Amino acid sequence: MAQPPAAKPRTGLRLMHVHAHPDDESSKGAASTAKYVAEGVDVHVATCTGGERGSVLNAKMDRPEVWENITEIRREEMHRARDILGIRQDWLGFVDSGWPEGDPKPPLPEGCFALVPLEEATERLVRLIRDFRPHVLTTYDERGGYPHPDHVRCHEVSVAAYHAAGDPERFPDAGEPWQPLKLYYHHGWSWAKTNALHEAMLAHDLESPYTERLATWEREPEWDDRITTRVPCGDFFGVRDQALLAHATQIDPDGMWFAIPREIQQKVWPTEDYELVHSQVESTLPEDDLFAGIPTPAP
């Protein structure tokens, strides 16, 4: 008689990532996402904007018909990446602010995400949090990971929603209160990680894509020291790469994202790194698990 499939060990736990644009969920934390999905965690991505003003960064996709349909194409790319990662995903419905260029920089477009009142954007995210009821919420640091106005706004909205979601006096019409137990910032590229991968490439007589970047890097050891949690997920780098490639307008398969062989990445830096910012439970630092201190709910 066939045996029923074994229950995944972490079924009942829920994780929400809040990202600014489609493709961010695949370039930031995607391997740890895939690891948790494989373990039974229910993972939800909230995408703040549609990425409508994003550049086409893959030369093979830089075509008139792509630009004419960029909103629909980026939505389709997100749906493919979502299926590859095995996640749920919702759009907050705001409009991409674009990357302002020039000196001085021009004003942001009217009605864009970065200019939406904080309370309005926070309420939309609170509704999702109260509906999905995540145990853990992740987002960007106060610099946005990099200073795109949507990334900075995503940070502000995520932190505000984390604190408001459990407060019955805040947004009383946005669902039953739910307090996530932990809030993390994603830390993608520390100096230590970048330098370790650079040195490994040179040791294998390969050209490093980080030579110029490291030469001008102004180190901030206190910033890198903020990392508290390193999630081992090297076995899922392949899933991450497939999710990245789903965003064909944004990711050049011949570009820097894939310049370092996966085997080197898995050996040299097999984790994705986070900063525990706020916790309602006790856990010992450093951690190797976003759910440290949170018991798996009984089936």
Coordinates of C-alpha atoms in Angstrom, one line a residue:
M1 CA 0.0 0.0 0.0
A2 CA 1.4 3.4 -0.9
Q3 CA 2.4 5.5 2.0
P4 CA 1.1 9.1 2.3
P5 CA 3.7 11.7 1.6
A6 CA 5.6 12.8 4.7
A7 CA 4.5 16.1 6.2
K8 CA 6.9 18.9 5.7
P9 CA 8.5 19.8 9.0
R10 CA 7.5 23.5 9.1
T11 CA 4.0 23.5 7.8
G12 CA 1.9 26.1 9.6
L13 CA 4.6 28.8 9.6
R14 CA 4.1 31.9 7.5
L15 CA 6.7 34.3 6.1
M16 CA 6.0 37.6 4.3
H17 CA 8.6 39.5 2.2
V18 CA 7.7 43.1 1.2
H19 CA 9.4 44.3 -2.0
A20 CA 9.3 47.4 -4.1
H21 CA 9.2 46.0 -7.6
P22 CA 8.8 42.8 -9.5
D23 CA 12.2 41.1 -9.7
D24 CA 13.2 42.2 -6.2
E25 CA 11.8 39.0 -4.7
S26 CA 14.1 37.0 -7.0
S27 CA 17.3 39.2 -6.5
K28 CA 16.9 39.5 -2.7
G29 CA 16.4 36.5 -0.5
A30 CA 15.0 34.1 -3.2
A31 CA 17.2 31.1 -2.2
S32 CA 16.1 31.3 1.5
T33 CA 12.5 31.7 0.2
A34 CA 12.8 28.5 -1.8
K35 CA 14.4 26.7 1.2
Y36 CA 11.5 27.7 3.4
V37 CA 8.9 26.7 0.8
A38 CA 10.5 23.3 0.5
E39 CA 10.2 22.9 4.3
G40 CA 6.5 23.6 4.2
V41 CA 6.5 27.3 5.1
D42 CA 3.8 29.4 3.5
V43 CA 5.6 32.4 1.9
H44 CA 3.8 35.5 0.6
V45 CA 5.4 38.4 -1.3
A46 CA 3.8 41.8 -1.3
T47 CA 5.0 43.8 -4.3
C48 CA 4.5 47.6 -3.8
T49 CA 4.6 48.7 -7.4
G50 CA 4.3 47.2 -10.9
G51 CA 7.8 48.3 -12.0
E52 CA 6.2 50.3 -14.8
R53 CA 9.1 52.8 -14.9
G54 CA 11.9 50.3 -14.6
S55 CA 14.6 50.1 -17.3
V56 CA 15.0 47.2 -19.7
L57 CA 18.4 45.9 -18.6
N58 CA 18.6 42.9 -20.9
A59 CA 19.7 44.0 -24.4
K60 CA 17.9 41.1 -26.0
M61 CA 14.6 42.5 -24.7
D62 CA 15.3 46.2 -25.6
R63 CA 12.7 46.3 -28.4
P64 CA 9.8 48.7 -29.2
E65 CA 7.1 46.1 -28.6
V66 CA 8.6 45.4 -25.1
W67 CA 8.6 49.0 -24.1
E68 CA 5.0 49.4 -25.4
N69 CA 3.8 46.6 -23.2
I70 CA 6.2 46.9 -20.3
T71 CA 3.5 46.9 -17.5
E72 CA 1.9 43.7 -18.8
I73 CA 5.3 42.0 -19.4
R74 CA 6.6 42.8 -16.0
R75 CA 3.4 41.4 -14.4
E76 CA 3.8 38.2 -16.5
E77 CA 7.4 37.9 -15.4
M78 CA 6.4 38.2 -11.8
H79 CA 3.8 35.5 -12.2
R80 CA 6.5 33.1 -13.7
A81 CA 8.9 33.9 -10.9
R82 CA 6.2 33.4 -8.3
D83 CA 5.5 29.9 -9.7
I84 CA 9.1 29.0 -9.8
L85 CA 9.6 30.0 -6.1
G86 CA 6.3 28.4 -5.0
I87 CA 5.0 31.5 -3.3
R88 CA 1.8 33.5 -3.0
Q89 CA 2.1 37.1 -4.3
D90 CA -0.1 40.2 -4.2
W91 CA 0.3 43.7 -5.7
L92 CA -0.2 46.7 -3.4
G93 CA -1.1 48.6 -6.5
F94 CA 1.1 51.6 -6.4
V95 CA 2.9 53.1 -9.4
D96 CA 6.7 52.9 -9.8
S97 CA 8.5 56.1 -9.0
G98 CA 11.3 55.5 -11.5
W99 CA 15.0 56.3 -10.9
P100 CA 15.5 60.1 -11.0
E101 CA 18.7 61.1 -12.9
G102 CA 20.4 64.4 -13.2
D103 CA 22.0 67.1 -11.0
P104 CA 19.9 68.3 -9.5
K105 CA 17.6 65.4 -9.7
P106 CA 14.1 66.1 -11.2
P107 CA 11.0 65.9 -9.0
L108 CA 9.4 62.5 -8.8
P109 CA 6.3 61.9 -10.9
E110 CA 3.0 62.9 -9.5
G111 CA 1.1 60.0 -7.9
C112 CA 4.1 57.7 -7.7
F113 CA 4.6 55.3 -4.8
A114 CA 7.3 57.4 -3.1
L115 CA 4.9 60.3 -2.9
V116 CA 1.8 58.4 -1.7
P117 CA 1.0 59.4 1.9
L118 CA 2.5 57.0 4.4
E119 CA -0.8 56.2 6.1
E120 CA -2.4 55.3 2.8
A121 CA 0.3 52.9 1.8
T122 CA 0.6 51.5 5.3
E123 CA -3.1 50.6 5.4
R124 CA -2.9 48.6 2.2
L125 CA 0.0 46.5 3.6
V126 CA -1.7 46.2 7.0
R127 CA -4.7 44.6 5.2
L128 CA -2.4 42.0 3.6
I129 CA -0.6 41.3 6.9
R130 CA -3.9 40.8 8.8
D131 CA -5.2 38.6 6.0
F132 CA -2.1 36.4 5.6
R133 CA -1.0 36.5 9.3
P134 CA 2.7 36.1 8.9
H135 CA 4.9 35.0 11.8
V136 CA 7.9 36.8 10.2
L137 CA 8.1 39.9 8.0
T138 CA 11.1 41.0 6.0
T139 CA 11.9 44.2 4.1
Y140 CA 14.8 46.6 3.3
D141 CA 17.0 48.6 5.6
E142 CA 16.5 52.3 6.1
R143 CA 18.7 53.0 3.0
G144 CA 16.4 50.8 0.9
G145 CA 19.2 48.4 0.2
Y146 CA 20.1 51.0 -2.4
P147 CA 18.7 54.5 -2.5
H148 CA 15.9 54.0 -5.1
P149 CA 12.9 56.1 -3.8
D150 CA 10.6 53.1 -4.0
H151 CA 13.0 51.0 -1.9
V152 CA 13.2 53.7 0.8
R153 CA 9.5 54.1 0.8
C154 CA 9.0 50.3 0.9
H155 CA 11.2 50.3 4.1
E156 CA 9.1 53.0 5.7
V157 CA 5.8 51.4 4.8
S158 CA 6.9 47.9 6.0
V159 CA 8.1 49.1 9.4
A160 CA 5.0 51.2 9.9
A161 CA 2.8 48.3 9.0
Y162 CA 4.7 45.8 11.2
H163 CA 3.9 48.0 14.2
A164 CA 0.4 48.9 13.2
A165 CA -0.9 45.4 12.2
G166 CA -1.3 44.2 15.7
D167 CA -2.8 47.4 17.1
P168 CA -6.6 47.3 17.1
E169 CA -6.8 51.1 17.2
R170 CA -4.9 51.4 13.9
F171 CA -6.9 50.9 10.7
P172 CA -9.9 49.2 12.5
D173 CA -11.5 48.5 9.1
A174 CA -8.5 46.6 7.7
G175 CA -9.2 43.3 9.3
E176 CA -8.6 41.5 12.6
P177 CA -5.3 42.6 14.3
W178 CA -2.3 40.4 13.8
Q179 CA 1.2 41.0 15.2
P180 CA 4.1 39.4 13.3
L181 CA 6.6 38.0 15.7
K182 CA 9.8 39.1 14.0
L183 CA 10.9 41.9 11.6
Y184 CA 14.1 41.5 9.5
Y185 CA 16.0 43.7 7.1
H186 CA 17.6 41.9 4.1
H187 CA 21.3 42.5 3.7
G188 CA 22.4 41.5 0.2
W189 CA 25.9 42.5 -0.4
S190 CA 28.2 43.1 2.5
W191 CA 31.9 43.9 1.9
A192 CA 32.9 40.6 3.4
K193 CA 30.6 38.6 1.0
T194 CA 31.7 40.6 -2.0
N195 CA 35.4 40.4 -1.2
A196 CA 35.2 36.6 -0.4
L197 CA 33.6 35.9 -3.8
H198 CA 36.2 38.2 -5.5
E199 CA 39.1 36.4 -3.9
A200 CA 37.7 33.0 -4.8
M201 CA 37.4 34.0 -8.4
L202 CA 41.0 35.2 -8.5
A203 CA 42.1 31.9 -6.8
H204 CA 40.5 30.0 -9.6
D205 CA 42.2 32.2 -12.2
L206 CA 38.9 33.7 -13.2
E207 CA 38.0 37.4 -13.8
S208 CA 36.2 38.9 -10.9
P209 CA 33.2 41.1 -11.7
Y210 CA 33.8 43.0 -8.4
T211 CA 37.4 44.4 -9.0
E212 CA 36.3 48.0 -9.7
R213 CA 33.6 48.0 -7.1
L214 CA 35.9 46.9 -4.4
A215 CA 38.5 49.4 -5.4
T216 CA 36.2 52.3 -4.6
W217 CA 34.2 50.7 -1.7
E218 CA 34.1 52.9 1.3
R219 CA 34.0 50.2 4.1
E220 CA 31.5 50.5 7.0
P221 CA 32.4 47.7 9.4
E222 CA 29.6 48.8 11.7
W223 CA 27.1 48.4 8.9
D224 CA 28.2 44.8 8.1
D225 CA 28.2 44.1 11.9
R226 CA 24.4 44.6 11.8
I227 CA 23.9 41.2 10.2
T228 CA 22.5 38.9 12.9
T229 CA 21.1 36.0 10.8
R230 CA 22.7 33.9 8.1
V231 CA 20.3 31.4 6.5
P232 CA 22.0 28.4 4.9
C233 CA 20.4 28.0 1.4
G234 CA 23.1 27.2 -1.1
D235 CA 21.2 24.1 -2.2
F236 CA 18.5 26.5 -3.5
F237 CA 20.7 28.9 -5.5
G238 CA 19.6 27.1 -8.7
V239 CA 15.9 27.9 -7.9
R240 CA 16.9 31.5 -7.2
D241 CA 18.7 31.7 -10.6
Q242 CA 15.6 30.4 -12.4
A243 CA 13.4 32.9 -10.7
L244 CA 15.8 35.7 -11.7
L245 CA 15.8 34.6 -15.3
A246 CA 12.0 34.7 -15.3
H247 CA 12.4 38.5 -15.2
A248 CA 13.8 38.7 -18.7
T249 CA 13.5 42.5 -19.1
Q250 CA 15.5 43.0 -16.0
I251 CA 18.1 40.2 -15.9
D252 CA 20.7 39.7 -18.6
P253 CA 21.6 35.9 -18.6
D254 CA 25.1 37.0 -19.7
G255 CA 25.4 39.7 -17.1
M256 CA 26.9 40.1 -13.7
W257 CA 24.2 38.2 -11.9
F258 CA 25.7 35.0 -13.4
A259 CA 29.4 35.9 -13.6
I260 CA 30.4 33.8 -10.6
P261 CA 29.9 30.0 -11.0
R262 CA 27.2 28.7 -8.7
E263 CA 29.7 26.1 -7.3
I264 CA 31.9 28.9 -6.1
Q265 CA 29.0 30.8 -4.6
Q266 CA 27.8 27.6 -2.8
K267 CA 31.3 27.0 -1.3
V268 CA 32.3 30.5 -0.4
W269 CA 29.0 32.1 0.7
P270 CA 26.2 29.6 1.0
T271 CA 23.9 31.9 3.0
E272 CA 21.5 34.8 2.6
D273 CA 21.9 37.4 5.3
Y274 CA 19.5 39.3 7.4
E275 CA 19.3 41.7 10.3
L276 CA 16.8 41.0 13.1
V277 CA 15.4 44.4 13.9
H278 CA 12.5 43.7 16.2
S279 CA 11.2 40.5 17.9
Q280 CA 8.3 39.5 20.1
V281 CA 10.1 36.2 21.0
E282 CA 13.4 35.3 22.5
S283 CA 16.1 33.9 20.2
T284 CA 19.9 33.8 20.6
L285 CA 22.1 35.8 18.3
P286 CA 23.6 35.0 15.9
E287 CA 20.9 33.0 14.2
D288 CA 20.7 30.7 11.2
D289 CA 16.9 30.7 10.9
L290 CA 14.3 33.5 10.5
F291 CA 12.0 31.4 12.6
A292 CA 14.4 31.0 15.5
G293 CA 12.4 31.2 18.8
I294 CA 9.0 30.6 17.0
P295 CA 7.5 27.1 17.5
T296 CA 6.0 25.4 14.6
P297 CA 2.2 25.4 15.1
A298 CA 0.6 22.0 15.9
P299 CA -1.1 20.4 12.9

